[in-house]
Coordinates of C-alpha atoms in Angstrom, one line a residue:
X27 CA -1.1 -32.7 22.1
X28 CA 0.9 -31.0 24.8
X29 CA 1.0 -34.2 27.0
X30 CA 2.5 -36.1 24.0
X31 CA 5.3 -33.6 23.5
X32 CA 6.1 -33.3 27.2
X33 CA 6.6 -37.1 27.4
X34 CA 9.9 -36.6 25.6
X35 CA 11.0 -33.9 28.1
X36 CA 11.2 -35.6 31.5
X37 CA 13.1 -32.7 33.1
X38 CA 10.4 -30.1 32.4
X39 CA 9.4 -30.3 36.1
X40 CA 11.5 -30.4 39.3
X41 CA 10.8 -32.7 42.2
X42 CA 8.1 -30.4 43.5
X43 CA 6.3 -30.6 40.2
X44 CA 7.0 -26.9 39.4
X45 CA 8.6 -25.6 36.3
X46 CA 11.9 -23.8 37.1
X47 CA 13.1 -23.0 33.6
X48 CA 12.7 -20.4 30.9
X49 CA 10.9 -22.0 28.0
X50 CA 9.6 -21.1 24.6
X51 CA 6.7 -23.0 23.2
X52 CA 6.2 -22.7 19.4
X53 CA 2.6 -23.5 18.4
X54 CA 1.4 -24.8 15.1
X55 CA -0.3 -21.4 14.4
X56 CA -1.6 -18.4 16.2
X57 CA -5.0 -19.9 16.7
X58 CA -3.6 -22.6 19.0
X59 CA -1.5 -20.3 21.2
X60 CA -4.1 -19.4 23.9
X61 CA -5.3 -23.0 24.2
X62 CA -1.7 -24.3 24.5
X63 CA -1.1 -21.8 27.4
X64 CA -4.2 -23.1 29.2
X65 CA -3.2 -26.7 28.7
X66 CA 0.2 -25.9 30.1
X67 CA -1.4 -24.5 33.3
X68 CA -3.6 -27.6 33.6
X69 CA -0.9 -30.2 33.1
X70 CA 1.9 -28.6 35.0
X71 CA 0.3 -26.4 37.6
X72 CA -3.0 -28.1 38.4
X73 CA -5.0 -25.6 36.5
X74 CA -3.8 -22.8 38.7
X75 CA -4.7 -19.3 37.4
X76 CA -1.8 -18.1 35.3
X77 CA -0.5 -14.6 34.9
X78 CA 0.5 -13.0 31.6
X79 CA 3.5 -11.0 30.5
X80 CA 2.3 -9.3 27.3
X81 CA 4.9 -8.8 24.5
X82 CA 3.1 -5.6 23.7
X83 CA 5.1 -4.3 26.7
X84 CA 2.5 -4.9 29.5
X85 CA 2.7 -7.7 31.9
X86 CA 1.2 -9.3 35.0
X87 CA 2.6 -12.1 37.1
X88 CA 1.8 -14.2 40.2
X89 CA 2.8 -17.3 42.1
X90 CA 5.7 -18.8 40.3
X91 CA 4.3 -18.8 36.8
X92 CA 4.4 -16.3 34.0
X93 CA 3.3 -16.5 30.4
X94 CA 4.4 -14.3 27.5
X95 CA 1.9 -14.1 24.7
X96 CA 2.5 -13.1 21.0
X97 CA 1.4 -9.6 19.9
X98 CA -1.7 -11.0 18.3
X99 CA -3.2 -12.1 21.7
X100 CA -5.2 -9.7 23.8
X101 CA -4.2 -9.0 27.5
X102 CA -6.3 -10.9 30.0
X103 CA -6.2 -8.1 32.5
X104 CA -5.3 -4.5 32.8
X105 CA -3.7 -4.5 36.2
X106 CA -0.1 -3.7 36.9
X107 CA 0.8 -2.5 33.4
X108 CA 4.4 -1.8 32.8
X109 CA 6.1 -0.5 29.7
X110 CA 9.5 -2.2 29.6
X111 CA 9.0 -5.9 29.1
X112 CA 12.7 -6.6 28.6
X113 CA 13.5 -5.1 31.9
X114 CA 10.7 -7.0 33.6
X115 CA 11.9 -10.2 32.1
X116 CA 15.4 -9.6 33.4
X117 CA 14.0 -8.9 36.8
X118 CA 11.9 -12.1 36.7
X119 CA 15.0 -14.1 35.8
X120 CA 17.0 -12.6 38.7
X121 CA 14.2 -13.5 41.1
X122 CA 13.9 -17.0 39.8
X123 CA 10.4 -16.6 38.3
X124 CA 9.8 -19.2 35.6
X125 CA 8.8 -17.7 32.3
X126 CA 7.1 -19.6 29.5
X127 CA 6.6 -17.9 26.1
X128 CA 3.9 -19.2 23.8
X129 CA 3.9 -18.0 20.1
X130 CA 3.6 -19.4 16.6
X131 CA 7.0 -17.8 15.9
X132 CA 9.8 -16.8 18.3
X133 CA 10.0 -13.5 16.5
X134 CA 6.8 -12.5 18.3
X135 CA 8.5 -12.9 21.7
X136 CA 10.9 -10.5 23.4
X137 CA 14.5 -11.1 22.2
X138 CA 15.7 -11.3 25.8
X139 CA 13.3 -14.2 26.5
X140 CA 14.3 -16.1 23.4
X141 CA 18.0 -15.7 24.1
X142 CA 17.7 -16.7 27.8
X143 CA 15.5 -19.7 27.2
X144 CA 16.7 -23.0 28.6
X145 CA 14.6 -25.1 26.2
X146 CA 12.6 -24.5 23.0
X147 CA 9.6 -26.7 22.6
X148 CA 7.8 -27.2 19.3
X149 CA 4.2 -28.2 19.5
X150 CA 2.9 -30.8 17.0
X151 CA 0.0 -30.3 14.7
X152 CA -3.2 -32.2 15.5
X153 CA -3.1 -35.9 14.5
X154 CA -5.8 -38.5 13.7
X155 CA -5.2 -39.8 17.3
X156 CA -5.9 -36.4 18.8
X157 CA -9.1 -36.0 16.7
X158 CA -10.3 -39.5 17.8
X159 CA -9.7 -38.6 21.5
X160 CA -11.5 -35.3 21.1
X161 CA -14.5 -37.0 19.5
X162 CA -14.6 -39.6 22.2
X163 CA -14.5 -37.0 24.9
X164 CA -17.2 -34.7 23.4
X165 CA -19.6 -37.5 22.4
X166 CA -18.8 -40.0 25.2
X167 CA -18.0 -42.8 22.7
X168 CA -15.0 -43.7 20.5
X169 CA -15.6 -43.0 16.8
X170 CA -15.4 -45.8 14.3
X171 CA -14.0 -43.5 11.6
X172 CA -10.9 -41.3 11.6
X173 CA -9.4 -38.4 9.8
X174 CA -6.1 -38.9 8.1
X175 CA -3.1 -37.3 9.7
X176 CA -3.0 -34.8 6.7
X177 CA -6.6 -33.8 7.3
X178 CA -6.1 -33.5 11.1
X179 CA -3.0 -31.3 10.6
X180 CA -5.1 -28.6 8.9
X181 CA -7.6 -28.3 11.8
X182 CA -7.9 -25.0 13.7
X183 CA -9.8 -24.4 17.0
X184 CA -12.4 -22.6 14.8
X185 CA -13.1 -25.7 12.8
X186 CA -13.1 -27.9 15.9
X187 CA -15.9 -25.7 17.3
X188 CA -17.9 -25.3 14.1
X189 CA -18.2 -29.1 13.7
X190 CA -19.9 -29.6 17.1
X191 CA -23.7 -30.2 17.3
X192 CA -26.0 -31.1 20.1
X193 CA -26.7 -34.9 20.6
X194 CA -24.0 -35.7 17.9
X195 CA -22.5 -39.1 17.5
X196 CA -18.7 -39.3 17.4
X197 CA -18.8 -40.5 13.8
X198 CA -21.0 -37.6 12.8
X199 CA -18.6 -35.2 14.5
X200 CA -15.6 -36.6 12.6
X201 CA -17.6 -36.5 9.4
X202 CA -18.4 -32.9 9.9
X203 CA -14.8 -32.1 10.6
X204 CA -13.8 -33.8 7.3
X205 CA -16.4 -31.7 5.4
X206 CA -15.1 -28.5 6.9
X207 CA -11.5 -29.3 6.1
X208 CA -12.5 -30.1 2.5
X209 CA -14.3 -26.7 2.2
X210 CA -11.4 -24.8 3.7
X211 CA -9.0 -26.3 1.2
X212 CA -11.2 -26.2 -1.8
X213 CA -9.6 -24.5 -4.8
X214 CA -11.7 -21.6 -6.2
X215 CA -13.0 -21.8 -9.7
X216 CA -10.5 -20.7 -12.3
X217 CA -11.1 -17.5 -14.2
X218 CA -9.3 -15.8 -17.0
X219 CA -5.9 -14.5 -15.9
X220 CA -5.4 -10.7 -16.3
X221 CA -2.2 -8.8 -15.7
X222 CA -3.0 -8.6 -12.0
X223 CA -3.5 -12.3 -11.7
X224 CA -0.3 -13.4 -13.6
X225 CA 1.8 -10.3 -14.1
X226 CA 5.1 -10.4 -15.9
X227 CA 7.2 -7.4 -17.0
X228 CA 6.3 -8.0 -20.6
X229 CA 2.6 -7.5 -19.7
X230 CA 3.0 -4.1 -18.1
X231 CA 2.4 -1.0 -20.2
X232 CA 2.7 2.7 -19.5
X233 CA 5.8 2.3 -17.3
X234 CA 8.6 1.9 -19.7
X235 CA 11.4 3.1 -17.5
X236 CA 10.4 0.8 -14.6
X237 CA 10.0 -2.2 -16.9
X238 CA 13.5 -1.5 -18.5
X239 CA 15.0 -1.4 -15.0
X240 CA 13.3 -4.7 -14.1
X241 CA 14.5 -6.5 -17.1
X242 CA 18.1 -5.2 -16.5
X243 CA 17.8 -6.5 -12.9
X244 CA 16.7 -9.9 -14.1
X245 CA 19.9 -10.2 -16.2
X246 CA 22.0 -9.0 -13.2
X247 CA 20.4 -11.5 -10.8
X248 CA 21.1 -14.3 -13.3
X249 CA 24.7 -13.2 -13.5
X250 CA 24.9 -13.0 -9.7
X251 CA 23.5 -16.5 -9.3
X252 CA 26.1 -17.8 -11.7
X253 CA 28.9 -16.2 -9.6
X254 CA 29.7 -13.7 -12.4
X255 CA 28.5 -10.5 -10.6
X256 CA 29.1 -9.4 -7.0
X257 CA 26.0 -8.3 -5.1
X258 CA 27.4 -4.9 -4.6
X259 CA 27.3 -4.4 -8.4
X260 CA 23.6 -5.3 -8.6
X261 CA 21.2 -2.4 -8.8
X262 CA 19.1 -3.8 -6.0
X263 CA 16.7 -1.1 -4.8
X264 CA 14.3 1.2 -6.5
X265 CA 11.7 3.8 -5.4
X266 CA 8.5 3.9 -7.5
X267 CA 6.3 6.9 -7.2
X268 CA 3.1 8.0 -8.9
X269 CA -0.7 8.5 -8.5
X270 CA -2.8 5.7 -6.9
X271 CA -3.7 3.0 -9.3
X272 CA -0.8 3.3 -11.7
X273 CA 0.5 -0.2 -11.1
X274 CA 3.3 0.2 -8.5
X275 CA 2.3 -2.9 -6.5
X276 CA 1.6 -4.8 -9.7
X277 CA 5.1 -4.0 -10.9
X278 CA 6.6 -5.6 -7.8
X279 CA 4.5 -8.8 -8.4
X280 CA 5.5 -8.8 -12.1
X281 CA 9.2 -8.3 -11.2
X282 CA 9.1 -11.3 -8.8
X283 CA 7.3 -13.5 -11.3
X284 CA 9.7 -12.5 -14.2
X285 CA 12.7 -13.1 -12.0
X286 CA 11.2 -16.3 -10.6
X287 CA 11.7 -15.1 -7.0
X288 CA 9.5 -15.1 -3.9
X289 CA 7.8 -11.8 -3.1
X290 CA 7.7 -10.5 0.5
X291 CA 5.6 -7.4 1.4
X292 CA 5.6 -4.9 4.3
X293 CA 4.2 -1.5 5.0
X294 CA 3.8 1.0 7.8
X295 CA 0.1 0.1 8.2
X296 CA 0.8 -3.7 8.1
X297 CA 3.5 -3.5 10.8
X298 CA 1.5 -1.1 13.0
X299 CA -1.5 -3.4 12.9
X300 CA 0.7 -6.3 14.1
X301 CA 0.0 -6.1 17.8
X302 CA -1.4 -3.6 20.3
X303 CA -0.2 -0.5 18.5
X304 CA 2.9 -0.2 20.7
X305 CA 6.0 1.0 19.0
X306 CA 7.9 -2.1 20.1
X307 CA 5.4 -4.4 18.4
X308 CA 5.7 -2.4 15.2
X309 CA 9.5 -2.5 15.2
X310 CA 9.4 -6.3 15.9
X311 CA 7.1 -6.9 13.0
X312 CA 9.3 -4.8 10.7
X313 CA 12.4 -6.7 11.7
X314 CA 10.6 -10.0 11.2
X315 CA 9.7 -9.0 7.6
X316 CA 13.3 -8.2 6.8
X317 CA 14.5 -11.3 8.6
X318 CA 12.2 -13.6 6.6
X319 CA 13.2 -11.9 3.3
X320 CA 16.9 -12.5 4.1
X321 CA 16.2 -16.1 4.9
X322 CA 14.5 -16.6 1.5
X323 CA 17.1 -14.6 -0.5
X324 CA 17.2 -14.1 -3.3
X325 CA 13.8 -12.5 -3.2
X326 CA 11.8 -9.3 -3.9
X327 CA 10.7 -7.2 -0.9
X328 CA 8.0 -4.7 -1.5
X329 CA 7.7 -1.7 0.9
X330 CA 4.3 -0.3 0.1
X331 CA 3.1 3.2 0.9
X332 CA 6.6 4.1 2.2
X333 CA 5.7 7.8 2.4
X334 CA 3.7 6.9 5.5
X335 CA 6.9 7.0 7.5
X336 CA 7.4 10.7 6.9
X337 CA 10.4 13.0 7.1
X338 CA 12.2 13.5 10.4
X339 CA 13.1 17.0 9.4
X340 CA 9.6 18.2 8.9
X341 CA 7.8 16.1 11.5
X342 CA 5.6 17.8 14.1
X343 CA 7.3 17.8 17.6
X344 CA 4.3 15.9 19.2
X345 CA 4.8 13.0 16.7
X346 CA 8.6 12.9 16.6
X347 CA 9.1 10.8 19.8
X348 CA 7.1 8.0 18.2
X349 CA 8.0 8.3 14.5
X350 CA 11.8 9.0 14.6
X351 CA 12.8 5.7 16.2
X352 CA 10.5 3.9 13.6
X353 CA 12.3 5.7 10.7
X354 CA 15.7 5.0 12.2
X355 CA 14.8 1.3 12.4
X356 CA 13.7 1.2 8.8
X357 CA 17.0 2.9 7.8
X358 CA 19.0 0.3 9.8
X359 CA 17.1 -2.6 8.1
X360 CA 17.8 -1.1 4.7
X361 CA 21.6 -1.3 5.1
X362 CA 22.2 -2.7 8.6
X363 CA 25.4 -4.4 9.9
X364 CA 24.2 -7.8 8.6
X365 CA 23.4 -6.4 5.2
X366 CA 20.6 -7.6 2.9
X367 CA 22.4 -9.5 0.2
X368 CA 20.0 -11.2 -2.1
X369 CA 17.1 -9.0 -1.1
X370 CA 15.9 -6.5 -3.8
X371 CA 13.8 -3.7 -2.3
X372 CA 11.0 -2.1 -4.3
X373 CA 9.5 0.8 -2.4
X374 CA 6.3 2.4 -3.6
X375 CA 4.6 5.7 -2.7
X376 CA 2.3 8.5 -3.9
X377 CA 4.3 11.4 -2.4
X378 CA 8.0 11.1 -2.8
X379 CA 8.5 14.6 -1.5
X380 CA 7.4 13.4 2.0
X381 CA 10.3 10.8 2.3
X382 CA 13.1 11.3 4.7
X383 CA 16.3 12.3 2.7
X384 CA 18.2 9.5 4.4
X385 CA 15.9 6.9 2.9
X386 CA 16.7 8.0 -0.7
X387 CA 20.4 8.6 -0.3
X388 CA 23.0 6.6 -2.1
X389 CA 23.1 3.0 -0.9
X390 CA 19.4 2.9 0.0
X391 CA 16.6 3.9 -2.4
X392 CA 18.9 5.8 -4.7
X393 CA 17.1 5.0 -7.9
X394 CA 13.8 6.9 -8.3
X395 CA 11.4 6.0 -11.1
X396 CA 8.2 8.0 -11.5
X397 CA 5.1 6.3 -13.0
X398 CA 2.7 8.7 -14.6
X399 CA -0.8 8.1 -15.9
X400 CA -0.7 6.0 -19.1
X401 CA -0.9 7.7 -22.4
X402 CA -3.4 6.7 -25.1
X403 CA -1.2 4.0 -26.6
X404 CA -0.5 2.4 -23.2
X405 CA -4.2 2.6 -22.3
X406 CA -5.2 0.6 -25.4
X407 CA -2.6 -2.1 -24.5
X408 CA -3.7 -2.2 -20.8
X409 CA -7.4 -2.6 -21.9
X410 CA -6.3 -5.4 -24.2
X411 CA -4.5 -7.1 -21.4
X412 CA -7.5 -7.0 -19.0
X413 CA -10.0 -8.0 -21.7
X414 CA -8.1 -11.1 -22.6
X415 CA -10.2 -13.2 -25.0
X416 CA -13.0 -10.6 -25.0
X417 CA -13.4 -8.2 -28.0
X418 CA -10.8 -10.1 -30.2
X419 CA -9.6 -8.1 -33.1
X420 CA -11.4 -4.9 -32.1
X421 CA -9.5 -1.7 -32.2
X422 CA -9.4 0.0 -28.8
X423 CA -7.9 3.3 -30.0
X424 CA -11.2 5.1 -29.5
X425 CA -11.8 3.6 -26.1
X426 CA -8.3 4.6 -25.0
X427 CA -8.9 8.1 -26.2
X428 CA -12.2 8.3 -24.3
X429 CA -10.4 7.0 -21.2
X430 CA -7.7 9.6 -21.3
X431 CA -6.5 10.5 -17.8
X432 CA -7.4 7.2 -16.1
X433 CA -5.2 4.7 -14.4
X434 CA -4.5 1.0 -15.0
X435 CA -6.7 0.2 -12.0
X436 CA -9.6 2.1 -13.7
X437 CA -9.1 0.0 -16.8
X438 CA -9.5 -3.1 -14.8
X439 CA -12.7 -1.7 -13.3
X440 CA -14.0 -0.9 -16.8
X441 CA -13.4 -4.5 -17.9
X442 CA -15.2 -5.9 -14.8
X443 CA -18.2 -3.8 -15.8
X444 CA -18.0 -5.0 -19.4
X445 CA -18.1 -8.6 -18.3
X446 CA -21.0 -7.9 -15.9
X447 CA -23.0 -6.3 -18.7
X448 CA -22.4 -9.2 -21.1
X449 CA -23.1 -11.8 -18.3
X450 CA -26.4 -10.2 -17.4
X451 CA -27.5 -9.9 -21.0
X452 CA -26.3 -13.5 -21.7
X453 CA -24.2 -12.5 -24.7
X454 CA -20.6 -11.7 -25.7
X455 CA -19.0 -8.5 -24.7
X456 CA -19.1 -5.6 -27.2
X457 CA -17.2 -2.4 -27.7
X458 CA -20.4 -0.5 -26.8
X459 CA -20.2 -2.1 -23.4
X460 CA -16.7 -0.8 -22.9
X461 CA -17.5 2.7 -24.1
X462 CA -20.5 2.9 -21.7
X463 CA -18.3 1.8 -18.8
X464 CA -15.7 4.4 -19.7
X465 CA -18.3 7.1 -20.1
X466 CA -19.9 6.2 -16.8
X467 CA -23.3 7.4 -15.6
X468 CA -23.7 11.0 -16.6
X469 CA -26.8 12.7 -15.4
X470 CA -25.6 16.3 -16.0
X471 CA -27.9 18.8 -17.7
X472 CA -26.9 20.5 -21.0
X473 CA -25.9 23.6 -19.1
X474 CA -23.7 21.7 -16.7
X475 CA -22.0 19.9 -19.6
X476 CA -21.4 23.2 -21.3
X477 CA -19.7 24.6 -18.2
X478 CA -17.5 21.5 -18.0
X479 CA -16.7 21.8 -21.8
X480 CA -15.7 25.4 -21.4
X481 CA -13.6 24.6 -18.4
X482 CA -11.6 21.8 -20.1
X483 CA -11.3 23.9 -23.3
X484 CA -9.6 26.6 -21.2
X485 CA -7.1 24.1 -20.0
X486 CA -6.5 22.7 -23.4
X487 CA -6.1 26.0 -25.3
X488 CA -3.7 27.3 -22.6
X489 CA -1.6 24.1 -22.7
X490 CA -1.3 24.4 -26.5
X491 CA -0.4 28.1 -26.2
X492 CA 2.0 28.0 -23.3
X493 CA 3.5 24.4 -23.4
X494 CA 3.0 23.2 -27.0
X495 CA 3.3 19.5 -27.7
X496 CA 2.5 18.5 -24.1
X497 CA -1.3 18.1 -24.3
X498 CA -2.5 14.5 -24.6
X499 CA -6.2 14.8 -24.4
X500 CA -9.2 16.6 -22.9
X501 CA -12.4 14.7 -22.0
X502 CA -15.8 15.3 -20.4
X503 CA -15.7 11.9 -18.8
X504 CA -16.7 12.5 -15.2
X505 CA -14.7 10.9 -12.4
X506 CA -13.0 11.5 -9.0
X507 CA -15.4 14.4 -8.3
X508 CA -14.6 16.3 -11.5
X509 CA -16.7 17.0 -14.6
X510 CA -13.9 16.2 -17.0
X511 CA -10.1 16.2 -17.2
X512 CA -7.1 17.4 -19.2
X513 CA -4.3 14.9 -19.6
X514 CA -0.8 16.2 -20.3
X515 CA 2.8 15.3 -19.9
X516 CA 5.4 17.4 -18.3
X517 CA 8.9 15.9 -18.3
X518 CA 10.8 19.0 -17.3
X519 CA 13.3 18.2 -14.5
X520 CA 14.3 21.8 -13.7
X521 CA 12.0 24.9 -13.7
X522 CA 12.8 28.5 -14.1
X523 CA 10.8 31.1 -12.2
X524 CA 8.9 31.9 -15.4
X525 CA 8.1 28.2 -16.0
X526 CA 6.3 28.1 -12.6
X527 CA 4.3 31.1 -13.7
X528 CA 3.3 29.5 -17.0
X529 CA 2.1 26.4 -15.2
X530 CA 0.0 28.5 -12.8
X531 CA -1.5 30.3 -15.8
X532 CA -2.4 26.9 -17.3
X533 CA -4.1 25.8 -14.1
X534 CA -6.1 29.0 -13.7
X535 CA -7.0 29.3 -17.4
X536 CA -10.1 27.1 -17.0
X537 CA -11.6 29.4 -14.4
X538 CA -10.7 32.4 -16.6
X539 CA -12.5 30.7 -19.6
X540 CA -15.6 30.2 -17.5
X541 CA -15.6 33.9 -16.4
X542 CA -15.1 35.3 -19.9
X543 CA -17.2 32.8 -22.0
X544 CA -20.0 32.1 -19.5
X545 CA -20.0 35.4 -17.6
X546 CA -19.1 33.9 -14.2
X547 CA -16.8 31.2 -12.8
X548 CA -18.1 28.0 -11.4
X549 CA -16.9 26.0 -8.4
X550 CA -15.1 23.6 -10.8
X551 CA -11.7 25.3 -10.3
X552 CA -11.7 25.0 -6.5
X553 CA -12.6 22.5 -3.8
X554 CA -10.4 19.6 -2.8
X555 CA -6.6 19.3 -2.6
X556 CA -6.4 18.2 -6.3
X557 CA -8.3 21.2 -7.6
X558 CA -6.9 23.7 -10.0
X559 CA -6.7 26.4 -7.4
X560 CA -5.1 24.1 -4.8
X561 CA -2.4 23.0 -7.3
X562 CA -1.7 26.6 -8.4
X563 CA -1.4 27.6 -4.7
X564 CA 1.0 24.8 -4.0
X565 CA 3.1 25.8 -7.0
X566 CA 3.3 29.3 -5.8
X567 CA 4.1 28.2 -2.2
X568 CA 6.9 25.9 -3.6
X569 CA 8.4 28.7 -5.6
X570 CA 8.4 31.1 -2.7
X571 CA 9.2 28.9 0.3
X572 CA 11.3 26.1 -1.3
X573 CA 12.9 27.3 -4.5
X574 CA 13.8 30.9 -3.6
X575 CA 12.0 32.4 -6.6
X576 CA 10.8 35.5 -4.8
X577 CA 12.9 38.7 -4.4
X578 CA 10.5 40.0 -1.8
X579 CA 10.8 37.0 0.5
X580 CA 14.4 36.4 -0.2
X581 CA 16.6 33.3 -0.6
X582 CA 15.2 31.0 2.1
X583 CA 14.0 27.5 2.3
X584 CA 11.0 27.0 4.6
X585 CA 10.1 23.5 3.6
X586 CA 7.7 22.0 1.1
X587 CA 4.0 22.7 1.3
X588 CA 1.9 19.9 2.9
X589 CA -0.9 19.0 0.5
X590 CA -3.2 18.2 3.4
X591 CA -2.5 21.4 5.4
X592 CA -1.0 24.3 3.4
X593 CA -2.6 26.8 5.8
X594 CA 0.1 26.1 8.4
X595 CA 2.9 27.4 6.1
X596 CA 0.8 30.4 5.1
X597 CA 0.1 31.2 8.8
X598 CA 3.7 30.8 9.9
X599 CA 5.1 33.0 7.1
X600 CA 3.0 36.2 6.6
X601 CA 5.4 37.7 4.1
X602 CA 5.5 34.6 2.0
X603 CA 1.6 34.4 2.2
X604 CA 1.4 37.9 0.7
X605 CA 3.9 37.1 -2.0
X606 CA 2.0 33.8 -2.9
X607 CA -1.2 35.9 -3.2
X608 CA 0.5 38.3 -5.5
X609 CA 1.8 35.5 -7.7
X610 CA -1.7 33.9 -7.9
X611 CA -3.2 37.3 -8.8
X612 CA -0.6 37.9 -11.5
X613 CA -1.1 34.4 -12.9
X614 CA -4.9 34.8 -13.1
X615 CA -4.6 38.2 -14.8
X616 CA -2.5 36.6 -17.5
X617 CA -4.9 33.7 -17.7
X618 CA -7.7 36.1 -18.3
X619 CA -5.6 37.9 -20.9
X620 CA -4.7 34.7 -22.7
X621 CA -8.3 33.5 -22.8
X622 CA -9.5 36.9 -24.0
X623 CA -7.3 36.8 -27.0
X624 CA -7.9 33.1 -27.6
X625 CA -11.6 33.1 -26.9
X626 CA -12.6 32.0 -30.4
X627 CA -10.4 28.9 -30.0
X628 CA -11.7 28.2 -26.5
X629 CA -15.3 28.3 -27.8
X630 CA -14.5 26.1 -30.8
X631 CA -12.8 23.5 -28.6
X632 CA -15.7 23.5 -26.2
X633 CA -18.2 23.1 -29.0
X634 CA -16.3 20.1 -30.5
X635 CA -15.8 18.6 -27.1
X636 CA -19.5 18.7 -26.4
X637 CA -20.1 16.8 -29.6
X638 CA -17.4 14.2 -29.2
X639 CA -16.9 14.1 -25.4
X640 CA -13.2 13.6 -25.9
X641 CA -10.4 15.1 -28.0
X642 CA -6.8 14.1 -28.3
X643 CA -4.0 16.7 -28.1
X644 CA -3.5 16.8 -31.8
X645 CA -7.2 17.6 -32.4
X646 CA -7.1 20.5 -29.9
X647 CA -3.9 21.9 -31.4
X648 CA -5.5 21.8 -34.9
X649 CA -8.6 23.7 -33.7
X650 CA -6.3 26.3 -32.0
X651 CA -4.3 26.7 -35.2
X652 CA -7.5 27.4 -37.2
X653 CA -8.5 30.2 -34.7
X654 CA -5.6 32.6 -34.5
X655 CA -5.3 34.9 -31.6
X656 CA -7.0 38.3 -31.6
X657 CA -4.8 41.4 -31.6
X658 CA -3.3 42.1 -28.2
X659 CA -1.1 40.6 -25.6
X660 CA -0.5 36.9 -25.8
X661 CA 1.9 35.0 -23.5
X662 CA 4.8 33.3 -25.1
X663 CA 6.0 29.9 -24.0

């Protein structure tokens, strides 16, 4: 293949047969890169051992030949490692050292090499003639059959090797290649399309604000394409945040399909994995993603898990040298000198509080849409979407209530289980299948179930008492390491100091209910970073260290608590730690007082919950109304 392409470049060698130029060689795909480099050494340098410059910023050189490999290729040696490839390339040019860069895309090569190249060679894909020559060399006879050029073009070194057998005739070898090509290109068997397979904005539920924004964007893009709207007037960037599994990535796919635009994706992890882990490789991969998006504009570019980049202002000093240039590069790509006209950026994250303020300022990700857990109505619609033709005409209201607190991804998992049950039983799916999947495998004893019911009843009654109208459901469905859950909605944008206190009381009311009704608290209120006690502690830390809600600590901002390591903030601010403890103690005292005077309602909700396993917010509120508070102190909302 290389000999064929070099025939059209007679000046590739000088009179001494040595290459004196700077050359880039673009291979058909990454799999052919190493073999092409070896072939170059054989054809142009009599098979002399070649030396590598690695675009992961390490290089080796010798004689008068140097190769630059793409980031996906490993180094052949560890000798003479240097960190600045661009400087080494410039030094090599000055000393007359020929440099040849092999890569499936010039974006994988150092910019200095590409810019300085005297010629750019494009390698052909394998042809039927190449395959015939290969079969003849391997099997010592010419084959009588051939692949088509289209079949040959899809070959990779892997398939070439997999087709080889001992004592094989050339025709058998070509036949085996044809079989492997056919298997590689075989279309998988079609299956029913769910919202993840063929998403559109109209098929998304439980994210009304995001869908409304997407539909408005579709209209704007159509106006822009017709020349009626300038790009600067298109609302072309959005930040989506919410718990895992709530459909942020699916939204980006649905937006691209609804707008009939290509979808490009990028993420911190994806870019970091593109190479040897060197910062330069990561930045190059990031620039390549944005460059490709700009080439295909108009398009949608999804930046997934964007909170992985962090915030320069709160970054540990030992990590800053690496991370700050990466964040700066992302900011530059978002609104660089060349701009990004035609590229709509959809960024997704779980923790928007961890983002660098410069990333969410005006002109970048200045529109922020939160996606919460779907409510009962949305859950019924999501289940219907995933079920497709299964359970036609069956009301899913009860199933949605039983699934309170789950995500859209959980709904998809439930439906997979439903179809598995029906498939194994060789029958149609039933509502009982769905209810069993939602309920999950529950091996708890009666006593363990009672503890869970009292716990969730404490949450439910406190929510009705302190924040009426915000409770959606309580359930004993186990999941994510918990024995049940309480689903509620809280749309408050601004909190007063007393609002923070009421929410802490709500979080600690479940532990208080266990202590008063059962005589002792269980471990259910504590444990991981999502536990009641952890969330109440973070609320108190935020109030004291970020919102200035403590007279004893004063008006100071010490940052936001890190969910993964709150102890650092507590250790660094002893006065704040003491105030946080005082706030938690006060909240628990009020939680005990609330449950004491609402104990009859707590016990009634727990009893009903044990019988039904799930109650919606209206049912809990009705039980609370039928069991008025005992005489004494009751917190007011």
